Tab-separated table of C-alpha atoms and ligand atoms in Angstrom:
chain	number	residue	atom	x	y	z
A	1	MET	CA	-36.893	-8.059	-36.788
A	2	SER	CA	-33.957	-9.104	-34.693
A	3	SER	CA	-30.919	-6.858	-34.506
A	4	PHE	CA	-27.191	-7.336	-34.076
A	5	ASP	CA	-25.614	-7.501	-30.630
A	6	PHE	CA	-21.902	-7.063	-30.272
A	7	SER	CA	-19.336	-7.541	-27.531
A	8	TRP	CA	-15.573	-7.859	-27.159
A	9	LYS	CA	-12.936	-9.339	-24.943
A	10	ILE	CA	-9.198	-8.791	-24.502
A	11	ILE	CA	-7.332	-12.106	-24.543
A	12	PRO	CA	-3.580	-12.279	-23.862
A	13	LEU	CA	-1.925	-14.501	-26.472
A	14	LYS	CA	1.255	-16.030	-25.115
A	15	LEU	CA	4.269	-16.484	-27.336
A	16	LYS	CA	5.927	-19.899	-27.129
A	17	GLU	CA	9.250	-18.066	-26.891
A	18	VAL	CA	10.163	-14.433	-26.269
A	19	PHE	CA	9.865	-12.781	-29.671
A	20	THR	CA	12.534	-10.220	-30.554
A	21	ILE	CA	12.796	-7.997	-33.601
A	22	ALA	CA	14.978	-4.931	-34.300
A	23	ARG	CA	12.574	-2.716	-32.261
A	24	GLY	CA	12.270	-4.829	-29.100
A	25	SER	CA	10.965	-7.981	-27.429
A	26	LYS	CA	7.620	-9.343	-26.308
A	27	SER	CA	6.377	-12.488	-24.575
A	28	GLU	CA	2.651	-11.882	-25.008
A	29	VAL	CA	0.274	-9.642	-26.921
A	30	HIS	CA	-3.175	-8.423	-25.933
A	31	ASN	CA	-5.505	-8.991	-28.853
A	32	VAL	CA	-9.131	-7.943	-28.735
A	33	PHE	CA	-11.773	-10.366	-29.996
A	34	PHE	CA	-14.963	-8.815	-31.318
A	35	THR	CA	-18.169	-10.844	-31.557
A	36	ILE	CA	-21.420	-10.019	-33.335
A	37	ARG	CA	-24.645	-12.020	-33.065
A	38	LYS	CA	-27.912	-12.049	-34.943
A	39	ASP	CA	-30.464	-14.748	-35.778
A	40	GLY	CA	-28.522	-17.288	-33.703
A	41	ILE	CA	-25.386	-16.792	-35.815
A	42	THR	CA	-22.111	-15.527	-34.336
A	43	GLY	CA	-19.406	-13.757	-36.325
A	44	TYR	CA	-15.890	-13.267	-34.949
A	45	GLY	CA	-13.285	-10.588	-35.561
A	46	GLU	CA	-9.842	-10.034	-34.074
A	47	ALA	CA	-7.777	-6.906	-33.537
A	48	GLY	CA	-4.024	-7.297	-33.085
A	49	PRO	CA	-2.980	-3.772	-32.049
A	50	ASN	CA	0.719	-3.018	-32.505
A	51	ALA	CA	2.792	-0.374	-30.727
A	52	ARG	CA	4.663	0.439	-33.969
A	53	TYR	CA	1.384	1.876	-35.248
A	54	GLU	CA	0.533	3.472	-31.893
A	55	GLU	CA	-2.377	1.170	-31.104
A	56	THR	CA	-3.107	-0.629	-27.821
A	57	ALA	CA	-5.798	-3.053	-26.609
A	58	GLU	CA	-7.288	-0.139	-24.649
A	59	ASP	CA	-7.560	1.984	-27.829
A	60	VAL	CA	-9.283	-0.927	-29.552
A	61	SER	CA	-11.716	-1.431	-26.645
A	62	GLN	CA	-12.477	2.290	-26.626
A	63	PHE	CA	-13.189	2.138	-30.357
A	64	PHE	CA	-15.652	-0.742	-29.866
A	65	GLU	CA	-17.215	1.042	-26.876
A	66	SER	CA	-17.846	4.093	-29.067
A	67	LEU	CA	-19.401	2.144	-31.941
A	68	PRO	CA	-23.092	3.063	-32.377
A	69	LYS	CA	-25.328	0.226	-31.162
A	70	ASP	CA	-27.090	0.104	-34.529
A	71	PHE	CA	-23.848	0.150	-36.542
A	72	PHE	CA	-24.583	-3.158	-38.319
A	73	LYS	CA	-28.202	-2.332	-39.112
A	74	GLU	CA	-28.930	-2.170	-42.839
A	75	LEU	CA	-25.447	-3.262	-43.891
A	76	THR	CA	-25.734	-5.388	-47.007
A	77	HIS	CA	-22.223	-5.523	-48.468
A	78	ILE	CA	-18.689	-5.569	-47.074
A	79	SER	CA	-17.772	-2.511	-49.170
A	80	GLU	CA	-20.059	-0.374	-46.979
A	81	ILE	CA	-18.218	-1.060	-43.718
A	82	LEU	CA	-14.920	0.831	-44.052
A	83	PRO	CA	-16.544	4.060	-45.352
A	84	LYS	CA	-19.111	3.847	-42.546
A	85	LEU	CA	-16.366	3.378	-39.928
A	86	GLU	CA	-14.354	6.241	-41.408
A	87	LYS	CA	-17.362	8.551	-41.186
A	88	LEU	CA	-17.656	8.011	-37.428
A	89	ASP	CA	-15.999	10.695	-35.370
A	90	LEU	CA	-13.458	8.244	-33.905
A	91	PRO	CA	-9.678	7.931	-33.987
A	92	LYS	CA	-8.617	5.606	-36.789
A	93	ILE	CA	-7.669	2.422	-34.963
A	94	TYR	CA	-7.028	0.193	-37.953
A	95	SER	CA	-6.799	-3.115	-36.073
A	96	ALA	CA	-10.229	-2.385	-34.524
A	97	MET	CA	-11.664	-1.481	-37.924
A	98	ALA	CA	-10.330	-4.741	-39.352
A	99	ALA	CA	-11.974	-6.674	-36.503
A	100	VAL	CA	-15.381	-5.047	-37.053
A	101	GLU	CA	-15.371	-5.862	-40.756
A	102	MET	CA	-13.969	-9.365	-40.127
A	103	ALA	CA	-16.778	-10.167	-37.672
A	104	TRP	CA	-19.451	-8.971	-40.077
A	105	LEU	CA	-17.910	-10.968	-42.938
A	106	ASP	CA	-17.698	-14.133	-40.815
A	107	TRP	CA	-21.353	-13.646	-39.837
A	108	TRP	CA	-22.346	-13.021	-43.460
A	109	GLY	CA	-20.567	-16.184	-44.660
A	110	LYS	CA	-22.150	-18.244	-41.899
A	111	SER	CA	-25.590	-16.791	-42.646
A	112	ARG	CA	-25.186	-18.165	-46.174
A	113	GLY	CA	-23.872	-21.494	-44.912
A	114	LYS	CA	-20.747	-21.357	-47.065
A	115	PRO	CA	-17.025	-20.767	-46.611
A	116	LEU	CA	-15.901	-17.286	-47.597
A	117	TRP	CA	-13.344	-18.604	-50.070
A	118	LYS	CA	-16.232	-20.088	-52.063
A	119	LEU	CA	-18.479	-17.057	-51.664
A	120	TRP	CA	-15.633	-14.884	-52.955
A	121	GLY	CA	-15.227	-17.071	-56.026
A	122	TYR	CA	-11.876	-18.732	-55.351
A	123	ASP	CA	-11.393	-22.183	-56.876
A	124	SER	CA	-9.376	-23.600	-54.005
A	125	PRO	CA	-8.830	-23.005	-50.279
A	126	VAL	CA	-5.105	-23.745	-50.623
A	127	GLY	CA	-2.828	-20.729	-50.306
A	128	PRO	CA	0.917	-20.201	-50.760
A	129	ILE	CA	3.566	-21.702	-48.463
A	130	THR	CA	3.892	-19.678	-45.287
A	131	SER	CA	7.299	-18.694	-44.018
A	132	TYR	CA	8.063	-19.402	-40.363
A	133	THR	CA	9.624	-16.567	-38.397
A	134	ILE	CA	12.787	-16.870	-36.361
A	135	GLY	CA	13.096	-13.929	-33.962
A	136	ILE	CA	16.395	-12.295	-33.059
A	137	ASP	CA	18.465	-14.170	-30.482
A	138	THR	CA	22.042	-15.312	-30.030
A	139	PRO	CA	23.338	-17.089	-33.159
A	140	GLU	CA	23.411	-20.382	-31.193
A	141	ARG	CA	19.784	-20.045	-30.068
A	142	MET	CA	18.690	-19.076	-33.572
A	143	GLN	CA	20.341	-22.281	-34.821
A	144	LYS	CA	18.358	-24.243	-32.217
A	145	LYS	CA	15.105	-22.485	-33.215
A	146	ILE	CA	15.692	-23.442	-36.852
A	147	GLU	CA	16.350	-27.052	-35.878
A	148	ALA	CA	13.194	-27.113	-33.734
A	149	ALA	CA	11.188	-25.807	-36.715
A	150	GLY	CA	12.593	-28.360	-39.163
A	151	GLN	CA	9.198	-28.998	-40.823
A	152	TYR	CA	9.056	-25.528	-42.407
A	153	PRO	CA	10.560	-25.066	-45.880
A	154	ILE	CA	11.137	-21.276	-45.723
A	155	TYR	CA	12.246	-19.210	-42.743
A	156	LYS	CA	11.788	-15.510	-42.202
A	157	ILE	CA	14.852	-14.344	-40.313
A	158	LYS	CA	14.593	-11.188	-38.248
A	159	LEU	CA	17.725	-9.048	-38.599
A	160	GLY	CA	18.658	-5.401	-38.115
A	161	THR	CA	21.190	-6.160	-35.365
A	162	ASP	CA	24.880	-5.369	-34.934
A	163	ASN	CA	25.807	-8.959	-35.835
A	164	ASP	CA	23.571	-9.802	-38.809
A	165	ARG	CA	26.322	-11.623	-40.733
A	166	GLU	CA	27.293	-13.736	-37.774
A	167	ILE	CA	23.616	-14.759	-37.444
A	168	ILE	CA	23.272	-15.729	-41.113
A	169	LYS	CA	26.568	-17.624	-41.111
A	170	ALA	CA	25.389	-19.565	-38.030
A	171	ILE	CA	22.036	-20.321	-39.687
A	172	ARG	CA	23.811	-21.544	-42.814
A	173	GLU	CA	25.670	-24.074	-40.667
A	174	VAL	CA	22.327	-25.771	-39.878
A	175	THR	CA	20.174	-25.249	-43.002
A	176	ASP	CA	20.451	-24.470	-46.694
A	177	LYS	CA	16.685	-23.740	-47.076
A	178	PRO	CA	15.648	-20.418	-48.626
A	179	LEU	CA	15.427	-17.488	-46.226
A	180	ARG	CA	13.463	-14.264	-46.238
A	181	VAL	CA	15.134	-11.536	-44.249
A	182	ASP	CA	13.205	-8.864	-42.340
A	183	ALA	CA	15.353	-5.990	-41.089
A	184	ASN	CA	12.347	-4.169	-39.550
A	185	GLU	CA	13.843	-0.740	-40.474
A	186	GLY	CA	17.061	-1.732	-38.718
A	187	TRP	CA	19.644	-0.637	-41.309
A	188	LYS	CA	19.994	3.076	-40.836
A	189	SER	CA	22.114	4.169	-43.819
A	190	LEU	CA	22.155	3.343	-47.521
A	191	LYS	CA	25.756	2.210	-47.137
A	192	GLN	CA	24.837	-0.265	-44.388
A	193	ALA	CA	21.797	-1.558	-46.295
A	194	LYS	CA	23.841	-2.114	-49.459
A	195	SER	CA	26.605	-3.858	-47.604
A	196	GLU	CA	24.188	-6.235	-45.835
A	197	ILE	CA	22.187	-6.956	-48.980
A	198	GLU	CA	25.359	-7.623	-50.967
A	199	PHE	CA	26.319	-10.299	-48.452
A	200	LEU	CA	22.771	-11.719	-48.226
A	201	SER	CA	22.543	-12.024	-52.017
A	202	THR	CA	25.128	-14.817	-51.771
A	203	GLN	CA	23.171	-16.686	-49.051
A	204	ASN	CA	20.080	-18.122	-50.832
A	205	VAL	CA	17.894	-15.266	-49.587
A	206	GLU	CA	14.608	-14.776	-51.479
A	207	LEU	CA	13.852	-11.207	-50.486
A	208	ILE	CA	14.597	-8.433	-48.031
A	209	GLU	CA	11.755	-6.914	-46.040
A	210	GLN	CA	11.885	-3.314	-44.853
A	211	PRO	CA	15.640	-2.722	-45.015
A	212	MET	CA	15.503	0.908	-43.907
A	213	PRO	CA	13.202	3.151	-41.814
A	214	SER	CA	9.882	3.959	-43.492
A	215	SER	CA	10.830	7.669	-43.338
A	216	GLU	CA	13.660	6.973	-45.843
A	217	LEU	CA	11.555	6.403	-48.954
A	218	GLU	CA	13.905	8.263	-51.300
A	219	LYS	CA	16.894	6.242	-50.134
A	220	MET	CA	14.913	3.051	-50.629
A	221	GLN	CA	14.066	4.152	-54.176
A	222	GLU	CA	17.814	4.424	-54.736
A	223	LEU	CA	18.344	1.047	-53.053
A	224	LYS	CA	15.830	-0.647	-55.362
A	225	LYS	CA	17.686	0.549	-58.471
A	226	TRP	CA	20.775	-1.230	-57.195
A	227	SER	CA	19.492	-4.201	-55.199
A	228	PRO	CA	20.212	-7.713	-56.516
A	229	LEU	CA	17.378	-9.019	-54.257
A	230	PRO	CA	13.661	-8.074	-54.281
A	231	LEU	CA	12.709	-5.560	-51.577
A	232	ALA	CA	9.417	-5.762	-49.670
A	233	ALA	CA	7.583	-2.859	-48.003
A	234	ASP	CA	6.107	-3.594	-44.600
A	235	GLU	CA	6.358	-0.578	-42.268
A	236	SER	CA	6.537	1.592	-45.438
A	237	PHE	CA	3.092	0.437	-46.541
A	238	THR	CA	0.117	0.790	-44.210
A	239	GLY	CA	-2.554	1.452	-46.827
A	240	THR	CA	-2.623	5.251	-46.867
A	241	GLU	CA	0.611	5.832	-48.832
A	242	ASP	CA	0.882	6.632	-52.528
A	243	LEU	CA	1.191	3.183	-54.074
A	244	GLU	CA	3.053	4.513	-57.138
A	245	ALA	CA	5.802	5.952	-54.936
A	246	ILE	CA	5.963	2.644	-53.041
A	247	ALA	CA	6.301	0.764	-56.346
A	248	GLN	CA	9.384	2.879	-57.157
A	249	ALA	CA	11.059	1.780	-53.927
A	250	PHE	CA	9.940	-1.834	-53.586
A	251	ASP	CA	9.193	-4.980	-55.555
A	252	VAL	CA	6.722	-6.437	-53.060
A	253	ILE	CA	4.187	-5.026	-50.577
A	254	ASN	CA	3.401	-6.776	-47.340
A	255	ILE	CA	-0.299	-6.194	-46.691
A	256	LYS	CA	-1.451	-6.870	-43.137
A	257	LEU	CA	-5.098	-6.561	-42.199
A	258	MET	CA	-4.151	-4.873	-38.918
A	259	LYS	CA	-2.376	-2.073	-40.806
A	260	ILE	CA	-4.838	-1.575	-43.639
A	261	GLY	CA	-7.981	-2.046	-41.513
A	262	SER	CA	-10.105	-3.952	-44.039
A	263	LEU	CA	-10.220	-7.157	-46.066
A	264	HIS	CA	-12.188	-5.354	-48.742
A	265	LYS	CA	-9.544	-2.638	-49.059
A	266	ALA	CA	-6.825	-5.305	-49.004
A	267	ARG	CA	-8.397	-6.935	-52.074
A	268	GLN	CA	-8.694	-3.607	-53.886
A	269	THR	CA	-5.075	-2.823	-53.010
A	270	ILE	CA	-3.932	-6.197	-54.332
A	271	THR	CA	-5.516	-5.385	-57.704
A	272	GLN	CA	-3.955	-1.893	-57.833
A	273	ALA	CA	-0.552	-3.117	-56.676
A	274	LYS	CA	-0.430	-5.887	-59.280
A	275	LYS	CA	-1.158	-3.306	-61.992
A	276	LEU	CA	1.895	-1.383	-60.792
A	277	GLY	CA	4.032	-4.513	-61.064
A	278	LEU	CA	4.248	-5.158	-57.325
A	279	ASP	CA	4.170	-8.699	-55.970
A	280	ILE	CA	1.930	-9.322	-52.992
A	281	MET	CA	2.788	-10.681	-49.581
A	282	ILE	CA	0.109	-11.148	-46.935
A	283	GLY	CA	1.604	-10.848	-43.468
A	284	CYS	CA	0.308	-10.776	-39.918
A	285	MET	CA	0.937	-9.511	-36.416
A	286	ILE	CA	0.982	-12.010	-33.537
A	287	GLU	CA	-2.572	-13.273	-34.052
A	288	SER	CA	-4.761	-16.319	-33.486
A	289	SER	CA	-6.019	-18.632	-36.233
A	290	LEU	CA	-9.010	-16.306	-36.647
A	291	ALA	CA	-7.165	-13.251	-37.992
A	292	ASN	CA	-4.761	-15.513	-39.846
A	293	ALA	CA	-7.704	-17.252	-41.551
A	294	ALA	CA	-8.855	-13.795	-42.656
A	295	GLY	CA	-5.311	-13.123	-43.896
A	296	ALA	CA	-5.284	-16.512	-45.634
A	297	LEU	CA	-8.483	-15.594	-47.485
A	298	VAL	CA	-6.855	-12.571	-49.161
A	299	GLY	CA	-3.624	-14.599	-49.263
A	300	LEU	CA	-5.227	-16.774	-51.949
A	301	GLU	CA	-4.340	-13.913	-54.336
A	302	ALA	CA	-0.783	-13.457	-53.037
A	303	LYS	CA	2.613	-14.658	-54.219
A	304	TYR	CA	3.982	-14.824	-50.667
A	305	VAL	CA	2.343	-15.346	-47.292
A	306	ASP	CA	3.809	-14.887	-43.855
A	307	LEU	CA	0.899	-16.126	-41.754
A	308	ASP	CA	2.629	-17.783	-38.853
A	309	GLY	CA	1.340	-15.635	-35.957
A	310	HIS	CA	-0.900	-18.458	-34.742
A	311	LEU	CA	1.992	-20.931	-34.958
A	312	LEU	CA	4.121	-18.785	-32.647
A	313	ILE	CA	1.629	-18.710	-29.742
A	314	SER	CA	0.899	-21.397	-27.141
A	315	ASN	CA	-2.779	-20.519	-26.593
A	316	ASP	CA	-4.371	-20.182	-30.017
A	317	VAL	CA	-8.021	-19.507	-29.120
A	318	PHE	CA	-9.360	-20.587	-32.530
A	319	THR	CA	-9.001	-23.842	-34.466
A	320	GLY	CA	-9.750	-24.712	-38.078
A	321	LEU	CA	-6.911	-23.129	-40.068
A	322	SER	CA	-4.521	-25.786	-41.365
A	323	VAL	CA	-0.977	-25.890	-42.593
A	324	ASP	CA	-0.262	-28.919	-44.803
A	325	GLU	CA	2.958	-30.926	-45.072
A	326	ALA	CA	4.307	-28.483	-47.621
A	327	SER	CA	3.490	-25.587	-45.186
A	328	ARG	CA	0.760	-24.253	-47.421
A	329	ILE	CA	-2.019	-22.460	-45.541
A	330	ILE	CA	-5.407	-24.119	-46.054
A	331	LEU	CA	-8.812	-22.690	-45.200
A	332	SER	CA	-11.519	-25.075	-44.039
A	333	ASP	CA	-14.743	-25.966	-45.863
A	334	GLU	CA	-16.884	-24.716	-42.985
A	335	PRO	CA	-18.949	-21.521	-43.252
A	336	GLY	CA	-17.472	-18.058	-42.791
A	337	PHE	CA	-13.750	-18.108	-42.050
A	338	GLY	CA	-14.208	-21.751	-41.046
A	339	VAL	CA	-12.622	-21.382	-37.619
A	340	HIS	CA	-14.019	-22.221	-34.160
A	341	TYR	CA	-13.647	-20.384	-30.910
A	342	GLU	CA	-11.968	-22.664	-28.359
A	343	TRP	CA	-11.519	-20.408	-25.356
B	401	LIG	MG1	7.948	-7.158	-41.366
C-alpha cells in the first residue's frame, strides 16, 4: 500500500502596496505551503503565520519538520486531524495546524473527484460579497486607493489612528458605499471608542471590528450595551475563548482559519456561535487563493466574508478562486478546493 509523502516551502507573497494597520506595516508576508501526496494525488495547504499571534514562517516549518512521517496513515475523517495534532508534543502553531488539515482535505476531495463544497453538502459554490480592505495611509492616498478599487461594493477601512475622522471624511468625499471599519484594537479607552463609534454611526458604516484591545473584554461588554453599530470580534476570538463571554461583548465573530487552526473546528464554531445569536464573518490573513478558497468553503455558512488577502498580493501562487461582478466569492467546480498551483 502506498503511503503519504509530505513537503513544504516558504513562499514570500508580495503586497501590491505597503499594507498598514493600527499595529504596523508590511510589504510582504512569508507563507508556508504544505503539500501531501499519495496515489498520484496532491493536496495543498497554506499557513499564513501572523506576528500578532506570535507565529513565524520558521515556527511553521519547525512544526512540519516535527510531524511524524506516518501522521496521515489511517486517517479517515477530517474530525480526526485536530485532536491528533493536539496530542503531539509540539507548540500549538495554529496556522501550521490549519495547513496540515487543509492539505489532507484537498487531497480527500480530489481522491473522490469532487469539489469540497459538494462533498460537504452545500447547494451552491457562491458565497457572500467580500469586502475589500483599504489599509491606513494619508487621507489623500486612501481616497486614491478607494478610487482604484472602484469595482468593490463594500470597503473595509483600517482605522485606529490619531486622525480617524479625517480619514472617514476624506473617504466620504469619494464614495458613499457601505464601509466596515476595523480598528485593530486601536481605541484604547471606552470614551475614545464611544466617541469614534458615535461619529461612524452617521457615516453608513455596517459594523465595527475589534474596537478595543482583546484584553479589555469587560469594557467591550459595556460598549456592546451602548453601541448603535454591530461589533465584531477578531483579535478577541481565536477559538480558545469562552464563546458565551464573547457573545456578551460582540454581535459578530470573525473566524480565520489561521487563528482557529482547523476548518472542521471552524464549522463547529459557526454552529455554536449561531446558537448564541452571533453573526459569522470569515476573514483571512494575507493569503493566496488556496487558503482563501478554504475560507470561502466555510464562508458559505457566513453572513459576512472578508476574503481579499489574495486580491491584495501581486504574486498569487494559486488560481481558481473567483470573485464575480457583484464581488461574491465563488468556488470552482473542480475537485478539492478547486485551485491550481501556479508557482
Ligand atoms: Mg480584523
